mmCIF file of C-alpha atoms and ligand atoms in Angstrom:
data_model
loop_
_atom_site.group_PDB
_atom_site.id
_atom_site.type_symbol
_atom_site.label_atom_id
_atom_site.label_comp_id
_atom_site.label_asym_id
_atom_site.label_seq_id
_atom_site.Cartn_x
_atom_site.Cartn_y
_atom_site.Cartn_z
ATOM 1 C CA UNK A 200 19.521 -1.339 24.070
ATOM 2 C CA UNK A 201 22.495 -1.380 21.683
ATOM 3 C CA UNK A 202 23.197 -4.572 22.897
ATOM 4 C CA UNK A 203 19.750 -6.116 22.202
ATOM 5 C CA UNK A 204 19.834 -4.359 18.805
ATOM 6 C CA UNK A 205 23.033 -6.310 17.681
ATOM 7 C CA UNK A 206 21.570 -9.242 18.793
ATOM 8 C CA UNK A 207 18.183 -8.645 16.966
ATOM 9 C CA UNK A 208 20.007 -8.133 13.632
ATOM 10 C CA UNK A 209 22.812 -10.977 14.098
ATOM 11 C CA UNK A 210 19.270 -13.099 14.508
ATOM 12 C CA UNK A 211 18.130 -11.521 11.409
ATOM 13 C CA UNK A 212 20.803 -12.091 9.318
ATOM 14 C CA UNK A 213 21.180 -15.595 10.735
ATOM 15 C CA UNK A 214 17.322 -15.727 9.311
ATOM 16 C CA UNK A 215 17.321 -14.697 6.236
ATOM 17 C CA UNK A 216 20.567 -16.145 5.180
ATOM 18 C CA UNK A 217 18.756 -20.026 6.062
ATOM 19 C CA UNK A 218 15.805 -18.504 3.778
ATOM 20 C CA UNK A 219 17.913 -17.611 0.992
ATOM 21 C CA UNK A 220 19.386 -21.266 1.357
ATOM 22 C CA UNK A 221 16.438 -22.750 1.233
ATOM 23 C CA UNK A 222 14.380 -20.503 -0.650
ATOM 24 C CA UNK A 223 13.409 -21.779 -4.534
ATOM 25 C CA UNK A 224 14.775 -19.676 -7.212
ATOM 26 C CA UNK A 225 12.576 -17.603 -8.915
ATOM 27 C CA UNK A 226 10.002 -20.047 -10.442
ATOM 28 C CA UNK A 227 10.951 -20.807 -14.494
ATOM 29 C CA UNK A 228 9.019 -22.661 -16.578
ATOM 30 C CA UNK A 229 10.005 -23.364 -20.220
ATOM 31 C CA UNK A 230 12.872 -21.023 -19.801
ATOM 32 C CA UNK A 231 10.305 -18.161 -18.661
ATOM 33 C CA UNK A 232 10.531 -16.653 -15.671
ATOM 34 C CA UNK A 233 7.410 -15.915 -13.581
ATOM 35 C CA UNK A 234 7.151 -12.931 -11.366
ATOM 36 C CA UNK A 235 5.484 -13.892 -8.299
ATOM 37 C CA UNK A 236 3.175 -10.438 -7.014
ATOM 38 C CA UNK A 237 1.460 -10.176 -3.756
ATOM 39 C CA UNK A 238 -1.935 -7.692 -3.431
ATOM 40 C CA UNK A 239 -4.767 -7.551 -1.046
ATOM 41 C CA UNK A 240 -7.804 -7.386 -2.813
ATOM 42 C CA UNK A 241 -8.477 -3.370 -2.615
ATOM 43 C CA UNK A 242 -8.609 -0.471 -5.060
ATOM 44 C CA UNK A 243 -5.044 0.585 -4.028
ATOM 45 C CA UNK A 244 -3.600 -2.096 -5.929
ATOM 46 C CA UNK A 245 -5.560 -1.124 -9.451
ATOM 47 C CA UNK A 246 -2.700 -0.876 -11.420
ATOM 48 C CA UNK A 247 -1.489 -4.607 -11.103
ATOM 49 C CA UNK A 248 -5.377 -5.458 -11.945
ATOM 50 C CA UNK A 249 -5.844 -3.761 -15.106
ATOM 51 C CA UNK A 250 -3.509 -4.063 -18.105
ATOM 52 C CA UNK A 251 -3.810 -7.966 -19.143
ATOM 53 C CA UNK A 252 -0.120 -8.010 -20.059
ATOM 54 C CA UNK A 253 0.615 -7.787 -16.283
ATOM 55 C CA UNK A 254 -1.215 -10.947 -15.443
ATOM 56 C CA UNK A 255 -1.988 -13.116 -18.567
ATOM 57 C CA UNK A 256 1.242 -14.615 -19.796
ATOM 58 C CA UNK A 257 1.061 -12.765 -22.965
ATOM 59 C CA UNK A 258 4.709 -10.626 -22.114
ATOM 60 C CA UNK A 259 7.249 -13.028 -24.265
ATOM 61 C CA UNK A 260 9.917 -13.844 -22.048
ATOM 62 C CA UNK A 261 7.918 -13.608 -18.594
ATOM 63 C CA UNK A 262 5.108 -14.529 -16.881
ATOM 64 C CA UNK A 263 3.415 -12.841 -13.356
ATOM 65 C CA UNK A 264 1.723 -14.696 -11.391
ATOM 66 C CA UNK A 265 -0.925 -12.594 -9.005
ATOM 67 C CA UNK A 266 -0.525 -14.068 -5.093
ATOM 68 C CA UNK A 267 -4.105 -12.810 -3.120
ATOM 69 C CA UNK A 268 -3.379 -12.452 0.565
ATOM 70 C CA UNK A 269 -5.861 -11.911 3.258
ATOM 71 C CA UNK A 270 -3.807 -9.344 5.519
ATOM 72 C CA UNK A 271 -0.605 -7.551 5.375
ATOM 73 C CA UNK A 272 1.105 -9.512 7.467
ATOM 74 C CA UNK A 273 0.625 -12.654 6.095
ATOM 75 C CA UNK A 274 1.946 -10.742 2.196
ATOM 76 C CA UNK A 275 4.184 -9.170 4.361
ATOM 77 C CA UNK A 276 5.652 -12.995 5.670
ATOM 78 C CA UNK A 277 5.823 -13.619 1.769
ATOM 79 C CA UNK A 278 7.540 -10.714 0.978
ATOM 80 C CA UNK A 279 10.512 -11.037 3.353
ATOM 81 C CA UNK A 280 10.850 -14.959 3.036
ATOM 82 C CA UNK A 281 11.211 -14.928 -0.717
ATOM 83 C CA UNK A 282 8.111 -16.664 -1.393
ATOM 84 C CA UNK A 283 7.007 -14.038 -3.539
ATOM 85 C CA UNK A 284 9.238 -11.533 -5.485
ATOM 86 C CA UNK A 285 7.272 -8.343 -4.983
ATOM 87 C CA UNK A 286 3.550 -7.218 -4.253
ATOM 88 C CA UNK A 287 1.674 -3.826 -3.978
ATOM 89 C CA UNK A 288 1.927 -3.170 -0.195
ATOM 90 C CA UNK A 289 1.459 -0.261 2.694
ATOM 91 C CA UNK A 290 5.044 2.121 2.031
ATOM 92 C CA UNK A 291 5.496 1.841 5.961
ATOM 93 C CA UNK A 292 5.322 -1.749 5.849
ATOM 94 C CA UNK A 293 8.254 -2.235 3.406
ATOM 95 C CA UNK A 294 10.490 0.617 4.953
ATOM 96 C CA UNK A 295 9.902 -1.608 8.129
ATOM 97 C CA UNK A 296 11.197 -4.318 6.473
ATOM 98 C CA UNK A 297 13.903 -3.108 4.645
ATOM 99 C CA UNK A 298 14.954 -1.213 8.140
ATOM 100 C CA UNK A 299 15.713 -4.861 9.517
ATOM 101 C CA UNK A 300 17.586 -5.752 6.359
ATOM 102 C CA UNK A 301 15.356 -7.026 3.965
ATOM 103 C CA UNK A 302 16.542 -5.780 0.860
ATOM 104 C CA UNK A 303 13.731 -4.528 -1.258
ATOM 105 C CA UNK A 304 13.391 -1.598 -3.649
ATOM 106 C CA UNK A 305 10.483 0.468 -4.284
ATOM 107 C CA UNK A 306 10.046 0.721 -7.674
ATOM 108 C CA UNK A 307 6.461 2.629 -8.875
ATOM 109 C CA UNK A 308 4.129 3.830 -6.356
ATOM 110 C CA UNK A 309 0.157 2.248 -6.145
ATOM 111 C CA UNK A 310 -1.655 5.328 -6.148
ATOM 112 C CA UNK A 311 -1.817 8.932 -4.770
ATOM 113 C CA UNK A 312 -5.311 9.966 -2.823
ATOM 114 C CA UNK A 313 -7.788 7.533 -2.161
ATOM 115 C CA UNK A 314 -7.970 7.799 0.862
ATOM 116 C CA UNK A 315 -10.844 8.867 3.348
ATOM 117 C CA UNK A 316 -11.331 9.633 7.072
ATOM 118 C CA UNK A 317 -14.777 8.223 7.929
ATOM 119 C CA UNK A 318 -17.066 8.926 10.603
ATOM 120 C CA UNK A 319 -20.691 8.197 12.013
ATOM 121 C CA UNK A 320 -22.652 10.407 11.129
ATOM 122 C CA UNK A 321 -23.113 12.380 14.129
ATOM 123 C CA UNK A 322 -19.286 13.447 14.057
ATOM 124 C CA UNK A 323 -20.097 17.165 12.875
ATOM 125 C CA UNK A 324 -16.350 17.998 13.692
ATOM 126 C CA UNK A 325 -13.212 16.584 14.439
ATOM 127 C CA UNK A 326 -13.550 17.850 18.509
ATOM 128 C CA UNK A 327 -16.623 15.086 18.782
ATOM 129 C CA UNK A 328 -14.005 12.210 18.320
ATOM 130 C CA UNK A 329 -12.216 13.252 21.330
ATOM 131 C CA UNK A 330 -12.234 10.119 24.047
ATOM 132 C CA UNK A 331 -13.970 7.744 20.711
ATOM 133 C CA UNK A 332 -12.804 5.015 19.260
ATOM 134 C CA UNK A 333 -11.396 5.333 15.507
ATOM 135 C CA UNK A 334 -9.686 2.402 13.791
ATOM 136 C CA UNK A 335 -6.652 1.669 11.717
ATOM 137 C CA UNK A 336 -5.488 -0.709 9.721
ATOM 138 C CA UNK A 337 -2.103 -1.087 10.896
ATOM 139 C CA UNK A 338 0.359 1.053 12.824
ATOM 140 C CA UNK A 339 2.475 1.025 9.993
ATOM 141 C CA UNK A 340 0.217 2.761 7.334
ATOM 142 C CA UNK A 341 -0.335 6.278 5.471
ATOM 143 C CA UNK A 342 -3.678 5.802 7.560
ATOM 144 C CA UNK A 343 -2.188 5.626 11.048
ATOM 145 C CA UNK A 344 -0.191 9.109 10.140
ATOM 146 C CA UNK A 345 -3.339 10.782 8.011
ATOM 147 C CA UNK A 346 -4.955 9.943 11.263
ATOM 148 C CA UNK A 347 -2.549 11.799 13.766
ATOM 149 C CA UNK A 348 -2.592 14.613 10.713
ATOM 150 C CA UNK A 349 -6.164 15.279 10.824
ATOM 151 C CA UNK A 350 -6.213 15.900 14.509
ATOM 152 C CA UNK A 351 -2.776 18.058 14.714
ATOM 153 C CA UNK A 352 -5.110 20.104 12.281
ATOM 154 C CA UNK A 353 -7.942 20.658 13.838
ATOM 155 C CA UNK A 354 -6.110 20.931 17.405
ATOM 156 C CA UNK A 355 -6.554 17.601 19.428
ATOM 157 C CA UNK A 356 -3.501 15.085 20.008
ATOM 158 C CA UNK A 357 -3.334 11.321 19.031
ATOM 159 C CA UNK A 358 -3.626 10.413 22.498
ATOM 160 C CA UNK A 359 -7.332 12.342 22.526
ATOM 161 C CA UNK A 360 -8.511 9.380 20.685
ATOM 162 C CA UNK A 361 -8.627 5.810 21.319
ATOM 163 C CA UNK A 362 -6.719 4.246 18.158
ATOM 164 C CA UNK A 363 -7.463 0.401 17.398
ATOM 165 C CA UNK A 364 -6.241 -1.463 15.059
ATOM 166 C CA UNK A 365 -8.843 -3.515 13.262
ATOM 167 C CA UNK A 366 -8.889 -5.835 10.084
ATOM 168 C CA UNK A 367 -10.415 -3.440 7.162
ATOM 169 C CA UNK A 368 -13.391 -5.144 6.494
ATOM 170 C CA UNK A 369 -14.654 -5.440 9.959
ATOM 171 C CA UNK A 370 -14.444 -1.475 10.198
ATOM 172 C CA UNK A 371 -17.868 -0.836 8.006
ATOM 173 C CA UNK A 372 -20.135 -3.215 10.522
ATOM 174 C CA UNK A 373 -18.131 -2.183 13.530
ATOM 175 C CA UNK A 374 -19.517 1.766 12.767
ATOM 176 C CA UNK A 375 -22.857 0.747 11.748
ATOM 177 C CA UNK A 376 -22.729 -1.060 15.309
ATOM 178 C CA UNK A 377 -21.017 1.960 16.879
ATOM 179 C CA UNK A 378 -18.258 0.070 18.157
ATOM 180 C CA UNK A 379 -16.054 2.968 16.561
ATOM 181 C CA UNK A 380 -16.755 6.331 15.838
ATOM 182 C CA UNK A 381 -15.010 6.038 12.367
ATOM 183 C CA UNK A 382 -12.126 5.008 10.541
ATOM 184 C CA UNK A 383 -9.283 5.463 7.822
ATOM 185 C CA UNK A 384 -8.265 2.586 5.586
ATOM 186 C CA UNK A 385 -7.749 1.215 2.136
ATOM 187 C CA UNK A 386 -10.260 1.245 -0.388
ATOM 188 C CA UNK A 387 -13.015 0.553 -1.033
ATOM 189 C CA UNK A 388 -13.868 0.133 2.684
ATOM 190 C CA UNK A 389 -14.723 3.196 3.418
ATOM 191 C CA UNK A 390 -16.583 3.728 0.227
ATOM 192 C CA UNK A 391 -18.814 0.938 1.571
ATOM 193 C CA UNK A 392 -19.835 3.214 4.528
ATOM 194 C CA UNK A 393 -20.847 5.726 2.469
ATOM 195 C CA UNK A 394 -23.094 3.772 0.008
ATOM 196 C CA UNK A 395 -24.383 1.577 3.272
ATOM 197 C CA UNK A 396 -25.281 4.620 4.354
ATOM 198 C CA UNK A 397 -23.570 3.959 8.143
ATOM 199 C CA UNK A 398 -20.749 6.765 7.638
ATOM 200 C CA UNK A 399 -19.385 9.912 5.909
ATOM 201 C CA UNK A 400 -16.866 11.201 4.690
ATOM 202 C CA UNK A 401 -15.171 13.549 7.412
ATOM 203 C CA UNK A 402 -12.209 14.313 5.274
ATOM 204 C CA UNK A 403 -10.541 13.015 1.537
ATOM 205 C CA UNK A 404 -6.891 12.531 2.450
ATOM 206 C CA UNK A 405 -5.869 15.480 -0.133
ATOM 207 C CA UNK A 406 -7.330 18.537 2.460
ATOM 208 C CA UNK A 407 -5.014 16.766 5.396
ATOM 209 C CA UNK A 408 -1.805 15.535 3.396
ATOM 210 C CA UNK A 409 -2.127 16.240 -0.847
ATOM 211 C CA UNK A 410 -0.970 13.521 -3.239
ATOM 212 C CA UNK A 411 -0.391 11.618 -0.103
ATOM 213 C CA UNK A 412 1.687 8.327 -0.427
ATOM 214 C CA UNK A 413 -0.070 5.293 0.398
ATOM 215 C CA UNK A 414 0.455 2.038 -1.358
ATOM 216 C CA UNK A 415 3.811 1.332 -3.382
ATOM 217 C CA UNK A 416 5.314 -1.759 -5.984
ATOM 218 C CA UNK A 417 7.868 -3.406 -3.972
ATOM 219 C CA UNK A 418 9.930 -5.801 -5.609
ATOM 220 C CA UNK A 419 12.904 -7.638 -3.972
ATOM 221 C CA UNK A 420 16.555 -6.614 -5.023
ATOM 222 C CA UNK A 421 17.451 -10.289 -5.623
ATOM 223 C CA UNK A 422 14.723 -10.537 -7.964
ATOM 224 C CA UNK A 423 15.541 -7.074 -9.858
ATOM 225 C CA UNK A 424 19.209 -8.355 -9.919
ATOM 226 C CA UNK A 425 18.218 -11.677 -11.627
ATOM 227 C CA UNK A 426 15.665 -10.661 -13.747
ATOM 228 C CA UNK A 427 16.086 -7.274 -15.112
ATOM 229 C CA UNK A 428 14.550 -7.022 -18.279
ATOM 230 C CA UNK A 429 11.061 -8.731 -17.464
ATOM 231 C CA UNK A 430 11.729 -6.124 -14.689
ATOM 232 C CA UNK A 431 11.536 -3.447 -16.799
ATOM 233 C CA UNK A 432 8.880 -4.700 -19.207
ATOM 234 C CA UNK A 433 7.090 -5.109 -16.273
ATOM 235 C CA UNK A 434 7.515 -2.084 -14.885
ATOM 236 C CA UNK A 435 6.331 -0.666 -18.218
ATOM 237 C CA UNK A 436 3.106 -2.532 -17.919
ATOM 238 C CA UNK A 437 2.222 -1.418 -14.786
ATOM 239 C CA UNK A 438 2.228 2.358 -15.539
ATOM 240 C CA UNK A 439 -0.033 1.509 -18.629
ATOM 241 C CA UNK A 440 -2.252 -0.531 -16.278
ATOM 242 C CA UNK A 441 -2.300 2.780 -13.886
ATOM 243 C CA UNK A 442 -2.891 5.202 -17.104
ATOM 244 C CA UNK A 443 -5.519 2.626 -17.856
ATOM 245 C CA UNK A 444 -7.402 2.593 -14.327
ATOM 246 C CA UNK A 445 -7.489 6.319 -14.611
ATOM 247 C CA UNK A 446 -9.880 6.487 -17.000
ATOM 248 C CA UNK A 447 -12.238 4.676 -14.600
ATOM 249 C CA UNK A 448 -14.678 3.715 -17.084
ATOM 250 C CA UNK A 449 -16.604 0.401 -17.701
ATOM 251 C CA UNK A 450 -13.195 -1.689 -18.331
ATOM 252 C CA UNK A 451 -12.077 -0.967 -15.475
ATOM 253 C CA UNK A 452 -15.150 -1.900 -13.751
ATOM 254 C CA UNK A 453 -14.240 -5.590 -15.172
ATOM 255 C CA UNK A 454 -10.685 -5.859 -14.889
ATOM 256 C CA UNK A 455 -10.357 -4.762 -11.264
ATOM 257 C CA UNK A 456 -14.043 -7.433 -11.010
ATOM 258 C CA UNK A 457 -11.217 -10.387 -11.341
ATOM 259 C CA UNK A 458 -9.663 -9.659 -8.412
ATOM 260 C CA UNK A 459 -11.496 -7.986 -5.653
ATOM 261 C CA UNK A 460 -15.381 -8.426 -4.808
ATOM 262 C CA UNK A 461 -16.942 -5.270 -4.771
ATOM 263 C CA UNK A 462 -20.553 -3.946 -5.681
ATOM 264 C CA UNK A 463 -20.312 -1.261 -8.800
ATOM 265 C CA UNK A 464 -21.379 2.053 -6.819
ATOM 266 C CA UNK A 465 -18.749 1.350 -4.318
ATOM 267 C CA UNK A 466 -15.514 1.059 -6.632
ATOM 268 C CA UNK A 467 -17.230 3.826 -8.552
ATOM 269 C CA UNK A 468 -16.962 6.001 -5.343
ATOM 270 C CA UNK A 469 -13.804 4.793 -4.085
ATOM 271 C CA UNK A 470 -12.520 5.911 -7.749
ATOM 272 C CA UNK A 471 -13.735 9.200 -7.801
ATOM 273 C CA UNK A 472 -11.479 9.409 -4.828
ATOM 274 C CA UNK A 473 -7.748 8.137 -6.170
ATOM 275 C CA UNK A 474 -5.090 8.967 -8.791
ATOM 276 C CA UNK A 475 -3.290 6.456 -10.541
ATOM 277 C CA UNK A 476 -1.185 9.169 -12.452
ATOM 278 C CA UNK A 477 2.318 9.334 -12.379
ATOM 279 C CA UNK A 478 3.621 6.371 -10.108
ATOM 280 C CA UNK A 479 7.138 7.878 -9.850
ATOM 281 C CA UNK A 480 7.861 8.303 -6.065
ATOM 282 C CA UNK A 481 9.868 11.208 -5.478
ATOM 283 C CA UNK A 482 12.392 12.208 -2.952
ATOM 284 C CA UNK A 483 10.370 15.330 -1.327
ATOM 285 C CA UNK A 484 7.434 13.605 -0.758
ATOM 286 C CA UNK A 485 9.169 10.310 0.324
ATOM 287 C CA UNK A 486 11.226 12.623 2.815
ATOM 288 C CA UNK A 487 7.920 14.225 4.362
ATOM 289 C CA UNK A 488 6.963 10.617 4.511
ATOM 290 C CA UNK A 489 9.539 9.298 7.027
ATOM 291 C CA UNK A 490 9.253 12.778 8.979
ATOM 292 C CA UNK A 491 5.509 12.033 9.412
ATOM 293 C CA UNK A 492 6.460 8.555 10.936
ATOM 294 C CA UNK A 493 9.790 9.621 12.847
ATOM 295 C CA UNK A 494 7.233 12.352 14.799
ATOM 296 C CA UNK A 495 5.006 9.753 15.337
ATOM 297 C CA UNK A 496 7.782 7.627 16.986
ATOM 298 C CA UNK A 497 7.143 4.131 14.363
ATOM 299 C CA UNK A 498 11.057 4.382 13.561
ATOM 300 C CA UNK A 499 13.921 6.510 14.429
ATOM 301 C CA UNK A 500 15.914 5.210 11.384
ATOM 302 C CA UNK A 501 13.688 5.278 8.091
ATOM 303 C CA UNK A 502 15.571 3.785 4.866
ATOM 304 C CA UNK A 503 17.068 6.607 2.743
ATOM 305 C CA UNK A 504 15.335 7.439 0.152
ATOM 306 C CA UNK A 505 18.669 6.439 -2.005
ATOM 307 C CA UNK A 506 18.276 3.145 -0.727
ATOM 308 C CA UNK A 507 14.851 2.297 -0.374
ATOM 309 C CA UNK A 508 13.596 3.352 -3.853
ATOM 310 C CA UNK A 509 15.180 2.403 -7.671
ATOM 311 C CA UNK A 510 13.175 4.451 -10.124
ATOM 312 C CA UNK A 511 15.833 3.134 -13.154
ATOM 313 C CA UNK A 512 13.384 1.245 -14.412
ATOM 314 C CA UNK A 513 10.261 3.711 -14.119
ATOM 315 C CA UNK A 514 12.447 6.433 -15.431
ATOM 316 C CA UNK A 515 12.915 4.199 -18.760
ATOM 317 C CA UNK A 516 8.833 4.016 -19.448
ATOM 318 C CA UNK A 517 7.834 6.159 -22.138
HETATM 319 ZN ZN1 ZN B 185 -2.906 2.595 -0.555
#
């Protein structure tokens, strides 16, 4: 085992060494630098989507340049090959990453809440999903451990239930269909249940896990290292853009229109649900984090908090 794990990691480094050979410096143009971001299209990544300073070249000295993926692990792919320098991405994910020795620093968190555990309608308690089929996004997510939460609670074990992964927006239609008895996922997916009609809400992540940690800014360290000060202004913007989301009123409606397609009554309701206040991550919560996914077996080894997350620049917004 120790053996393979050497040889894993001497592959690793061997990888990302011919990637950093190859790999284009961090695109200038005009003397500005541009800060490449990854997102998936969903309401976790609202603070990248609201303040036009983030976006719109209007930042002297930097530009950032929004990257749409279509699934984690294709932003994930991005991430850890360089071809973007940071993106708004599932905490697990990046631990994962920077566990094999990509070396990437949390720097604000996405959001706390917003999430919710849906079910079909007949699901009157959390007993009925025993032997159903409920759907994740990803091993790796907040969802996957809110899952295994929720039935700890209410006395059944993860292995009661049959746990699928399935691409988010597949999950509303496969309920309707009853292919699953529910699911837990980004925004505004489940949201869309609700309005559709197909689902309900069984439980808002705050009754199984409060100000639970979800989505987080990742950057990569080369790109901090190279680039600090349209780090930090960046940084700056983003907790404006997150202050700005919070007051989930008509502009935000419009801004967050540009980059994800979404009827009005479900962002409204997949709003109500999440907190884009205070984007600091801190170390208790990060800790009962990693001791949610060590008990759940996804890593033995989870970064330390130390080294996984830089809040220098955070701590510097006024
Ligand atoms: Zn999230």
């Amino acid at each position: 085992m120790r053996k393979l794990s050497l040889l894993l990691l001497v592959l690793l480094l061997a990888f990302t060494s011919a990637c950093s050979q190859t790999k284009e410096k961090t695109p200038t143009e005009g003397g500005k630098t541009t800060l490449k971001i990854g997102y998936l299209p969903i309401t976790h990544a609202g603070p990248l989507y609201m303040e036009e300073h983030v976006h719109d070249e209007q930042v002297e000295g930097y530009d950032v340049e929004m990257v749409k993926f279509g699934s984690w692990p294709d932003l994930m792919d991005a991430l850890n090959t360089g071809r973007i320098d940071g993106a708004s991405v599932l905490v697990e994910l990046a631990m994962m990453s920077t566990e094999q020795g990509i070396d990437l620093k949390a720097v604000a968190l996405g959001h706390k809440d917003g999430n919710v555990l849906i079910t079909s309608k007949d699901v009157q308690e959390t007993a009925d999903l025993k032997g159903a089929t409920y759907a994740i996004p990803h091993k790796f997510s907040s969802h996957n451990l809110l899952l295994n939460e929720m039935l700890k609670k209410d006395g059944l074990t993860y292995e009661d239930v049959n746990v699928v992964e399935m691409a988010p927006a597949e999950m509303p239609a496969a309920l309707s269909e009853q292919r699953i008895a529910g699911y837990v996922v980004a925004e505004p997916f489940g949201a869309q249940a609700v309005v559709l009609d197909k689902g309900k809400v069984h439980y808002h992540s705050e009754e199984i896990w409060p100000e639970s940690y979800c989505c987080v800014l990742v950057l990569r360290n080369d790109t901090i290292q190279k680039n600090e000060e349209a780090v930090q202004s960046f940084i700056a913007q983003y907790v404006k853009g997150g202050e700005l989301a919070n007051k989930k009123d008509e502009a935000v409606y419009e801004s967050f229109s540009e980059f994800m397609k979404v009827e009005k009554a479900v962002l409204d309701l997949s709003l109500q649900w999440i907190s884009y206040d205070d984007l600091r991550l801190e170390e208790e919560e990060y800790d009962k984090l990693s001791a949610f996914m060590v008990e759940m077996g996804l890593t033995e080894n989870p970064p330390a908090y130390e080294e996984f997350v830089d809040n220098t620049f955070i701590d510097k917004v006024k």
